Short mmCIF file of C-alpha atoms in Angstrom, two decimals:
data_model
loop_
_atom_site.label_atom_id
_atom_site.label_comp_id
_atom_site.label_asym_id
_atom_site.label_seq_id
_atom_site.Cartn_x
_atom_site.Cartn_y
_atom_site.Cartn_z
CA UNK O 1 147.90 83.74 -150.76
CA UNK O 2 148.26 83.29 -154.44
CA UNK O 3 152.58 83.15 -153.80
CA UNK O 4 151.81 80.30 -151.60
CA UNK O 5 149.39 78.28 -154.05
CA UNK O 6 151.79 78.73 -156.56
CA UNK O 7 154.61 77.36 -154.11
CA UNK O 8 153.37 74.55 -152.81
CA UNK O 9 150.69 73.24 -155.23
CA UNK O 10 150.42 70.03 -156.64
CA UNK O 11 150.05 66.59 -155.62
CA UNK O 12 152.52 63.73 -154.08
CA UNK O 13 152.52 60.95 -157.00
CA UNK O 14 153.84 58.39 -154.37
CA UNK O 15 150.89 58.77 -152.10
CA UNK O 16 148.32 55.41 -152.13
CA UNK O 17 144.94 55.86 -152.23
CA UNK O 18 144.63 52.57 -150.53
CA UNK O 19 146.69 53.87 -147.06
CA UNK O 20 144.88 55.35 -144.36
CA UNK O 21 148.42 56.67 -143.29
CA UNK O 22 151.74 57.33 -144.71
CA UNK O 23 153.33 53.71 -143.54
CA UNK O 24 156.51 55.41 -144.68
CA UNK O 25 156.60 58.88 -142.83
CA UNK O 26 155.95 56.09 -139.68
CA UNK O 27 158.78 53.84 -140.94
CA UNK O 28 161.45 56.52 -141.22
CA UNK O 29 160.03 58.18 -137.70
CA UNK O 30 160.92 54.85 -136.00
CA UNK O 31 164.13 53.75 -137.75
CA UNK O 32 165.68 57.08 -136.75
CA UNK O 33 164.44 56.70 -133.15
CA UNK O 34 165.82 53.20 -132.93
CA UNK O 35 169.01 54.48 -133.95
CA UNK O 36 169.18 56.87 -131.71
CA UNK O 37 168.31 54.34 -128.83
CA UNK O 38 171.17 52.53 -129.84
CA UNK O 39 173.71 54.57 -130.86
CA UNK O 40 173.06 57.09 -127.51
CA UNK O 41 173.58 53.98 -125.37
CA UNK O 42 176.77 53.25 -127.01
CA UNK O 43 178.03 56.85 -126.52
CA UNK O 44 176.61 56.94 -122.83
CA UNK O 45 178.23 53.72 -120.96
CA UNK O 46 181.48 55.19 -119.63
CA UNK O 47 179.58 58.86 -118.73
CA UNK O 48 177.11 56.65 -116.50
CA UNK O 49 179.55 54.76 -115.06
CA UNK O 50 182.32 57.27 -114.27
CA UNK O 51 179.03 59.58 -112.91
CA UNK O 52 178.06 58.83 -109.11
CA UNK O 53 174.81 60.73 -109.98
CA UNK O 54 174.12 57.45 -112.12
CA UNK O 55 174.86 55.29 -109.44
CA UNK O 56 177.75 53.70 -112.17
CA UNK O 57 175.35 51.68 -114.06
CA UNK O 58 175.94 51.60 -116.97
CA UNK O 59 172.28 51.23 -118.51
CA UNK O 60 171.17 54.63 -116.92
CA UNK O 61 170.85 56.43 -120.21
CA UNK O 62 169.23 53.69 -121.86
CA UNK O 63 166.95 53.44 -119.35
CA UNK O 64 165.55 57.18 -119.21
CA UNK O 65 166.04 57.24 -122.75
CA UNK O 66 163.71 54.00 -123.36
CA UNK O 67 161.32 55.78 -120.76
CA UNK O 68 161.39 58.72 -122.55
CA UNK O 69 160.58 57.23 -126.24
CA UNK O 70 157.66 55.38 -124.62
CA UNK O 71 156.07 58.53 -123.21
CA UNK O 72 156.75 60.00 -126.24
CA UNK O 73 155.42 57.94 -128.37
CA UNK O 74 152.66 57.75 -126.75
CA UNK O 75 151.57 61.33 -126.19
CA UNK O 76 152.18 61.14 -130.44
CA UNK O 77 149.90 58.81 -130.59
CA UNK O 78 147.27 60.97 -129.12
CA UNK O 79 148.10 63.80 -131.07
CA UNK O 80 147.35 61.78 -134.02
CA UNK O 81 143.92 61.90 -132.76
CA UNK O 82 143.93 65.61 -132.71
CA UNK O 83 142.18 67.41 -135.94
CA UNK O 84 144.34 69.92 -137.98
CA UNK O 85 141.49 72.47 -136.90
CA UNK O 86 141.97 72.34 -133.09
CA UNK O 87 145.79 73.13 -133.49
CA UNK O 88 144.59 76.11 -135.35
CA UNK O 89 142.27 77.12 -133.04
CA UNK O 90 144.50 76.69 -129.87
CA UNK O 91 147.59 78.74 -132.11
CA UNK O 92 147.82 81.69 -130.15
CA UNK O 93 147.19 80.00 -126.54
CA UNK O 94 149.92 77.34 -127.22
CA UNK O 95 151.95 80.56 -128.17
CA UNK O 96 151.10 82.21 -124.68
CA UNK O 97 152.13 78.73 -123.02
CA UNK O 98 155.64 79.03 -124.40
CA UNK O 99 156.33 82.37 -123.37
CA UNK O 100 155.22 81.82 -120.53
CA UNK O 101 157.06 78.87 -119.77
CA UNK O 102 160.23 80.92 -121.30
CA UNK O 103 159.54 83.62 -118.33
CA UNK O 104 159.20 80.47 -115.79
CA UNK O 105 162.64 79.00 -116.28
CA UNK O 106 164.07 82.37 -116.01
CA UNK O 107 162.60 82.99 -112.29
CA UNK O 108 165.71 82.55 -110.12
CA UNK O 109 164.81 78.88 -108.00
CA UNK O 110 162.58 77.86 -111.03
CA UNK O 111 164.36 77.34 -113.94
CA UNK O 112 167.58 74.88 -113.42
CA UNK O 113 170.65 76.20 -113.85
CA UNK O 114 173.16 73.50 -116.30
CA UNK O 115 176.83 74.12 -117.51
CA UNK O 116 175.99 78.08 -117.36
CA UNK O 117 172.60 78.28 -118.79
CA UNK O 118 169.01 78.49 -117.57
CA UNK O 119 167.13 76.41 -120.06
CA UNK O 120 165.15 73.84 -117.67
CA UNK O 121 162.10 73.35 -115.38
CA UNK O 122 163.22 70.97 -112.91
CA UNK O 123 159.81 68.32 -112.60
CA UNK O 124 161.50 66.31 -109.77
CA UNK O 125 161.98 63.02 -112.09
CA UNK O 126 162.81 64.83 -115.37
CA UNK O 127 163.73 68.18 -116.41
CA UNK O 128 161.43 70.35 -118.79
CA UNK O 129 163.21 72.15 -121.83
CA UNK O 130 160.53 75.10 -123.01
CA UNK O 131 162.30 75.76 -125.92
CA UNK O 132 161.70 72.64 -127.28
CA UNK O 133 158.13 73.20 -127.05
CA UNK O 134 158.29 76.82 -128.26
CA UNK O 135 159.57 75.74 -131.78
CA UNK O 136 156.56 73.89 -132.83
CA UNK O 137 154.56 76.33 -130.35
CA UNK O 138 155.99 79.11 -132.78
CA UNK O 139 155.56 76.19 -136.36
CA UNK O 140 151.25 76.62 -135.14
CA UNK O 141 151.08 79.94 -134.54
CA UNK O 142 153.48 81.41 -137.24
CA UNK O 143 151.03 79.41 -139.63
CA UNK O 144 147.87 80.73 -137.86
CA UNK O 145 148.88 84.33 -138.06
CA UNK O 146 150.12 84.30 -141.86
CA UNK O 147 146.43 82.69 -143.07
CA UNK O 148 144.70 85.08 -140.18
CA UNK O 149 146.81 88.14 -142.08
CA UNK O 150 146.70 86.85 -145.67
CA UNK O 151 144.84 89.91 -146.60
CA UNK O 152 147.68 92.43 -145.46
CA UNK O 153 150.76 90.84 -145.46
CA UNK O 154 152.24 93.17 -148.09
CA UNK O 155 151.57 96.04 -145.54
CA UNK O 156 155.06 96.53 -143.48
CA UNK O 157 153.09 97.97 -140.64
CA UNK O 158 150.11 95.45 -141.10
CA UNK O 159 151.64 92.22 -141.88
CA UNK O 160 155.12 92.45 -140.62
CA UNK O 161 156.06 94.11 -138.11
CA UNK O 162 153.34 92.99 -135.25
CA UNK O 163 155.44 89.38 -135.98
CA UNK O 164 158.65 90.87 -135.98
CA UNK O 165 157.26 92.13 -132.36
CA UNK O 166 156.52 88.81 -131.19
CA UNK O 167 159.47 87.42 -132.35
CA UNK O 168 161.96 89.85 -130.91
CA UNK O 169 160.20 89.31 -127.81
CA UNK O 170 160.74 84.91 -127.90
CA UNK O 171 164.09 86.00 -129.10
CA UNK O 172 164.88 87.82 -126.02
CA UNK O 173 163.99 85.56 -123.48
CA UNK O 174 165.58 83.01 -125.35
CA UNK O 175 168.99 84.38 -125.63
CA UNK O 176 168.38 85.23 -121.76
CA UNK O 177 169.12 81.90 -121.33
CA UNK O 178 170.57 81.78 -123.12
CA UNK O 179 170.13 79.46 -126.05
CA UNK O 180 171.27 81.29 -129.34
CA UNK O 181 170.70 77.48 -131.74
CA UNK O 182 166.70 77.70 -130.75
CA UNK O 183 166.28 81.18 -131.41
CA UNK O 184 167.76 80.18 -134.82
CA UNK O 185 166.09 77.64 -135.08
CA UNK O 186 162.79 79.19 -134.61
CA UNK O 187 163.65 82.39 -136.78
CA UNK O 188 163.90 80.07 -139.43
CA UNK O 189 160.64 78.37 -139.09
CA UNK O 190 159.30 81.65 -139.09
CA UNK O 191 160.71 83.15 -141.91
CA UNK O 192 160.15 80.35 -144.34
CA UNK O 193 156.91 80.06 -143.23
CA UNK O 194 156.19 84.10 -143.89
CA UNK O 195 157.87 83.18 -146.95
CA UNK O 196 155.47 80.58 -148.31
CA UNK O 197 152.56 82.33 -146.85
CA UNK O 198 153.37 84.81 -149.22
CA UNK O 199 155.08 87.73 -147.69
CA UNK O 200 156.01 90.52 -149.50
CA UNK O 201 159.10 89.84 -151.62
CA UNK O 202 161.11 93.37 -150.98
CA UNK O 203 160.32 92.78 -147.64
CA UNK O 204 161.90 89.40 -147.26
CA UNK O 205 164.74 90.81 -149.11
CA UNK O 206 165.16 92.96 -146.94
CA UNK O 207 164.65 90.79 -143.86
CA UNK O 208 167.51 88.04 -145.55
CA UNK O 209 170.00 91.73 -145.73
CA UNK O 210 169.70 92.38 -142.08
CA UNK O 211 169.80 88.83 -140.47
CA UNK O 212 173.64 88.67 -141.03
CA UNK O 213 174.29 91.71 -139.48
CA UNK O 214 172.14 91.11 -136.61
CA UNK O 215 173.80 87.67 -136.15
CA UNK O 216 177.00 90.06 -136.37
CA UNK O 217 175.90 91.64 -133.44
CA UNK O 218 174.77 89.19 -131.45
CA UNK O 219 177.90 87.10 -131.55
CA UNK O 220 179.95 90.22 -131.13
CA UNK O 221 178.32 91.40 -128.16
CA UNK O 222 178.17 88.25 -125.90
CA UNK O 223 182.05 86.91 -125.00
CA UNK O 224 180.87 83.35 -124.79
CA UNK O 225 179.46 83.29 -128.20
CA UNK O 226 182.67 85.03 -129.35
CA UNK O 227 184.91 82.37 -127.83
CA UNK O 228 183.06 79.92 -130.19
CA UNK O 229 183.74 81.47 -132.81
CA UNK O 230 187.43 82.14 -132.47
CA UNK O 231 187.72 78.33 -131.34
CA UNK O 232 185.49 77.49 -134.37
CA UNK O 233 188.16 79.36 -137.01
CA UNK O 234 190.79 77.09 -135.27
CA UNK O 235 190.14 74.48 -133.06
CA UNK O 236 193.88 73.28 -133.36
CA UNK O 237 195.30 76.40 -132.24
CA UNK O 238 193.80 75.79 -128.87
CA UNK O 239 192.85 72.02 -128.35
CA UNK O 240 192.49 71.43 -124.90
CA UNK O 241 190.41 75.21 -123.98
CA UNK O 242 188.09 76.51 -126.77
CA UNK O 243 188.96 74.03 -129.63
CA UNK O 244 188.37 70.95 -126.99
CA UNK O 245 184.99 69.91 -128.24
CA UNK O 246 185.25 70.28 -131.81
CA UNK O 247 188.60 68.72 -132.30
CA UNK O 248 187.71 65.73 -130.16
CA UNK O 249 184.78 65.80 -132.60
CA UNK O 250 187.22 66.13 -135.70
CA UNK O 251 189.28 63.00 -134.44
CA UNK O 252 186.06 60.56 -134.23
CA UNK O 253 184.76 61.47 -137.77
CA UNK O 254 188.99 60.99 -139.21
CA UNK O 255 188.69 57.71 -136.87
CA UNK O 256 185.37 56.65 -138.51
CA UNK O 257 186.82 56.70 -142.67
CA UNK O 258 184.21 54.67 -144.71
CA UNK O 259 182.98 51.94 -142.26
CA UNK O 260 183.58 52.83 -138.97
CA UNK O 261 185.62 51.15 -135.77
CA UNK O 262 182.38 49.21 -135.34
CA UNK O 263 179.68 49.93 -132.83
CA UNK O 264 180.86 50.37 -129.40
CA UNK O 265 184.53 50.62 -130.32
CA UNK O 266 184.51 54.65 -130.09
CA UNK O 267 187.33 55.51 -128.64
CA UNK O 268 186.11 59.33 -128.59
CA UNK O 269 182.79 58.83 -126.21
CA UNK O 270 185.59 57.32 -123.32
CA UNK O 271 185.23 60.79 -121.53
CA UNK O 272 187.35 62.29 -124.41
CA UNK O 273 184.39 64.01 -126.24
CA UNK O 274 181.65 66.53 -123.96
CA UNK O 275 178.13 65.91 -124.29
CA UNK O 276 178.72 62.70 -126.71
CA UNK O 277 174.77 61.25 -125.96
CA UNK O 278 173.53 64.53 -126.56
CA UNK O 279 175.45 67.37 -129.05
CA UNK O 280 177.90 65.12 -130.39
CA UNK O 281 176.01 62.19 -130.88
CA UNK O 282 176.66 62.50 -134.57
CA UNK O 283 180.52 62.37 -134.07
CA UNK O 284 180.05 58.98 -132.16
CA UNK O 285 177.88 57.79 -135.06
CA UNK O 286 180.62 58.59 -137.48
CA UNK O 287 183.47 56.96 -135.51
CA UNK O 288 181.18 53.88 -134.78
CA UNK O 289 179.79 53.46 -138.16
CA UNK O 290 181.84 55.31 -140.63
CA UNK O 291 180.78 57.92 -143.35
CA UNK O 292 178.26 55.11 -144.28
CA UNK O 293 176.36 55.27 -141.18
CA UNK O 294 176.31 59.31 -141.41
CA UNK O 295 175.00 59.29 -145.10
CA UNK O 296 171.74 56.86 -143.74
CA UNK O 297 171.16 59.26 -141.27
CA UNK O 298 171.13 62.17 -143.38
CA UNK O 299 169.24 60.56 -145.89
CA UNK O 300 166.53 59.44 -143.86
CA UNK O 301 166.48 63.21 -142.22
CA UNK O 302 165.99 64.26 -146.16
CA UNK O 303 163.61 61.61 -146.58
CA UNK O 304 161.33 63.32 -143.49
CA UNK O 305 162.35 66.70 -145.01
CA UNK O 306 161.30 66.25 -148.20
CA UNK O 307 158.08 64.03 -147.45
CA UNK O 308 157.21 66.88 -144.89
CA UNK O 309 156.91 69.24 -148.37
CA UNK O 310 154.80 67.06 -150.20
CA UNK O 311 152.63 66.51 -147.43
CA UNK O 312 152.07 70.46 -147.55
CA UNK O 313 151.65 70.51 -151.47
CA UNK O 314 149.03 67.69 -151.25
CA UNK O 315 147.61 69.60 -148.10
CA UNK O 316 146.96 73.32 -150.66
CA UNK O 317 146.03 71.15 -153.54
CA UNK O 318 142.63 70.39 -151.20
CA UNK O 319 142.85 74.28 -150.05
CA UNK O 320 143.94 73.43 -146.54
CA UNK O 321 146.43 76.46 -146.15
CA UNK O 322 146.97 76.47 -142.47
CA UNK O 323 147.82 72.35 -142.44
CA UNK O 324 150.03 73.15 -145.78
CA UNK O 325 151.93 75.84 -143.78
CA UNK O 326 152.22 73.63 -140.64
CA UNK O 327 153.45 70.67 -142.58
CA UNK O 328 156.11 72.27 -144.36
CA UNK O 329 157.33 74.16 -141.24
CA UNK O 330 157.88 71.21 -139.33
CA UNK O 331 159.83 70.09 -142.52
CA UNK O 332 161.78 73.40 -141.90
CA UNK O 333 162.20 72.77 -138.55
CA UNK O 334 163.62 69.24 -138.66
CA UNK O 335 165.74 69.84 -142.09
CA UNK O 336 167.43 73.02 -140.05
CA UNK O 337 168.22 71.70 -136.74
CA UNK O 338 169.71 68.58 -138.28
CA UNK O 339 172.20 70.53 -140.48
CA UNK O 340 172.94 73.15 -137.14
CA UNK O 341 173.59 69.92 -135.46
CA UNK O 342 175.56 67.82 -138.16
CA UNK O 343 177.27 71.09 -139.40
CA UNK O 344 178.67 71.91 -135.65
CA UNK O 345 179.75 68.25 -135.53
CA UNK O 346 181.68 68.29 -138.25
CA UNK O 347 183.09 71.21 -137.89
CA UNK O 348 181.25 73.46 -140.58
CA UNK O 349 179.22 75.55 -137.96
CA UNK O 350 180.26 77.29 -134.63
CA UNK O 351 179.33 75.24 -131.78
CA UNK O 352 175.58 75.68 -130.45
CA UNK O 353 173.58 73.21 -127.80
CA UNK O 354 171.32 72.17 -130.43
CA UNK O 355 170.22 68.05 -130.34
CA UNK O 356 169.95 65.71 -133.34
CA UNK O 357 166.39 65.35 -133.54
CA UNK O 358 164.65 61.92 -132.78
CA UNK O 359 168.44 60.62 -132.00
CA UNK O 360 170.02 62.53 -128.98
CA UNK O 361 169.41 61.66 -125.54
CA UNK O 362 166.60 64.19 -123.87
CA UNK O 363 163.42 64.02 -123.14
CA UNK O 364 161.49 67.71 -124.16
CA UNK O 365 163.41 67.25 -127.12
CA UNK O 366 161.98 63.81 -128.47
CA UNK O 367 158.70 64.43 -127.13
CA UNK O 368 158.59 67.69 -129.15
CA UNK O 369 159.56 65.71 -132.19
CA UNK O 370 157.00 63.34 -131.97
CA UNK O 371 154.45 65.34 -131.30
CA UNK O 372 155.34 67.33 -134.09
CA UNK O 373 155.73 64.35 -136.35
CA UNK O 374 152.37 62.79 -135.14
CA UNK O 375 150.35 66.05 -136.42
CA UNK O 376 152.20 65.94 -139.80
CA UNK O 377 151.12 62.48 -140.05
CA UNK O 378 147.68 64.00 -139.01
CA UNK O 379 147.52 66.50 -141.68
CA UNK O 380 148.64 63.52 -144.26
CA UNK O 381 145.98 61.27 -142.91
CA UNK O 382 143.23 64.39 -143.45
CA UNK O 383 144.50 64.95 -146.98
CA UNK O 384 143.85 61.26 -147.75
CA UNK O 385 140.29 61.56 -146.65
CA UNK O 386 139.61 64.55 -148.58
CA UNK O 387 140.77 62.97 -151.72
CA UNK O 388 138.63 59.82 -151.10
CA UNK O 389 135.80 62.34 -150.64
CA UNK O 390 135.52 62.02 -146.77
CA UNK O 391 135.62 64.27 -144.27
CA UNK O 392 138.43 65.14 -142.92
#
């Protein structure tokens, strides 16, 4: 406990005593959704109407995606209203929910089958994505257990290995799918949260030694994951099999240069480019609006990133360890997925079926966000109160 009060202590000097919520964190939350309304229309007209499923209009994406932002902002909205303590209280239930939902969409007949993997709950209108869910499922109950275990977690057998349990288990059902980018994603969250829960420092040593090999492993063992790989090390030497996707991708962020073809011009989202409302939204942005539009992006992901840490710091400067933990996870678990995503867009990463977050088109996956968002708003809100001397 005393590693993580040394981490994260200290106070954000931008906060104002006068807000009853960080008008900014809300701001930056919107703008990015907004863009991603936008921008996943633009890279979704020709899909809907080549697609009969869409019925050729050409507003079908726009249409779900507006339907999903409203749902989702509105289940945020009443997770605002949702004290820190509850979350903490309902940790390892909303853990048991995830696996169990990660068993569900296994179940031959249950879980949807898409381009080869079994990630989805079909719900008749929309389609449920449980790992989506399971990453902040995993954010609350990661935090839980390191406060819960704050007494032992220098003790390997104690501390350590009874999560190292539960997370081979989420692993394996998750790779079942499979979906190899959650699973990192959620290791991640994980570990940094371990980390700044104050885990034994030999042991995360030893922890940040193995995960390379393991990864090793992994990719070496499943043929699918090793075809990314090889098409990863050159895309060019095989453009129109393995290297399809990623040199499509290449092309739209040479097209782009400084300020873009202008939005709608993408030449790249005419069929050329897979998945280009989803994946590759990011190499759409970057053809549309140029390495301009990609540097706003990333800096308002930083911005959330970064705000998400202070938010933590101000949260164990009023001794609120669980909410500090929480906060800066979700920090973790936005700041990691967005460079996964950006980095496999550009070409810097292997390819994985990871989304933008709060841009790409898909319903579990902004609603997750938001929720996720709306409780580190939450924790800012309760930090405010404390420091006026009212309860949070």
């Amino acid at each position: 406990m005393n590693n993580m009060m040394y981490m994260l202590s200290g106070r954000n000097r931008f906060t104002s005593a006068s807000s009853t919520y960080d008008q900014g964190l809300v701001w930056v939350t919107l703008i990015l959704l907004g863009i991603g309304l936008v921008m996943v229309y633009s890279a979704s007209i020709a899909l809907a109407e080549a697609d009969k499923m869409t019925g050729h209009q050409p507003t079908y994406f726009l249409v779900r995606h507006s339907i999903f932002l409203v749902i989702s902002l509105t289940v945020a909205l009443l997770a605002f209203q949702v004290p820190t303590r509850f979350w903490q209280k309902m940790a390892p239930y909303l853990f048991l929910l995830g696996l169990f939902l990660l068993v569900l969409v296994l179940i031959p007949g249950v879980g949807r089958n898409v381009n080869g993997s079994q990630r989805w709950l079909s719900l008749f209108v929309i389609n449920l994505q449980p790992s989506e869910f399971m990453k902040l499922f995993a954010a609350i109950y990661v935090a839980d257990y390191t406060i819960r275990k704050a007494e032992v977690m220098d003790s390997i057998k104690r501390g350590f290995l009874p999560m190292v349990a539960v997370m081979v288990v989420v692993g394996w059902l998750l790779l079942r799918e499979p979906d190899f980018g959650a699973f990192s994603v959620i290791v991640s969250i994980s570990m940094a949260i371990l980390w700044l829960g104050g885990i034994n420092a030999r042991i995360f040593v030893g922890l940040m030694a193995l995960l390379p090999v393991a990864v090793v492993g992994l990719i070496w063992s499943s043929p699918y994951r090793l075809q990314r790989v090889i098409g990863f090390m050159d895309p060019w030497a095989d453009p129109f099999g393995k290297g399809y996707q990623l040199s499509h991708a290449l092309i739209a962020f040479g097209r782009g240069e400084w300020l873009g073809v202008g939005l709608g011009a993408s030449v790249e989202k005419l069929l050329y480019l897979p998945e280009a409302h989803t994946d590759f939204l990011m190499a759409v942005i970057a053809e549309e609006l140029g390495f301009i539009g990609v540097m706003v992006v990333v800096a308002l992901f930083a911005w959330l990133v970064i705000r998400a840490f202070r938010i933590g710091k101000e949260a164990v400067a009023n001794e609120r360890y669980f909410s500090a933990l929480l906060a800066q996870g979700i920090g973790v678990w936005i700041g990691v997925q967005s460079i996964i995503n950006i980095g496999v867009n550009m070409g810097v990463l292997p390819t994985k079926g990871l989304t933008l977050p709060l841009l790409s088109f898909g319903g579990s996956g902004i609603l997750a966000n938001c929720i996720a968002l709306a409780i580190l708003l939450r924790i800012d809100w309760e930090n405010r109160r404390l420091q006026k001397g009212l309860p949070a």
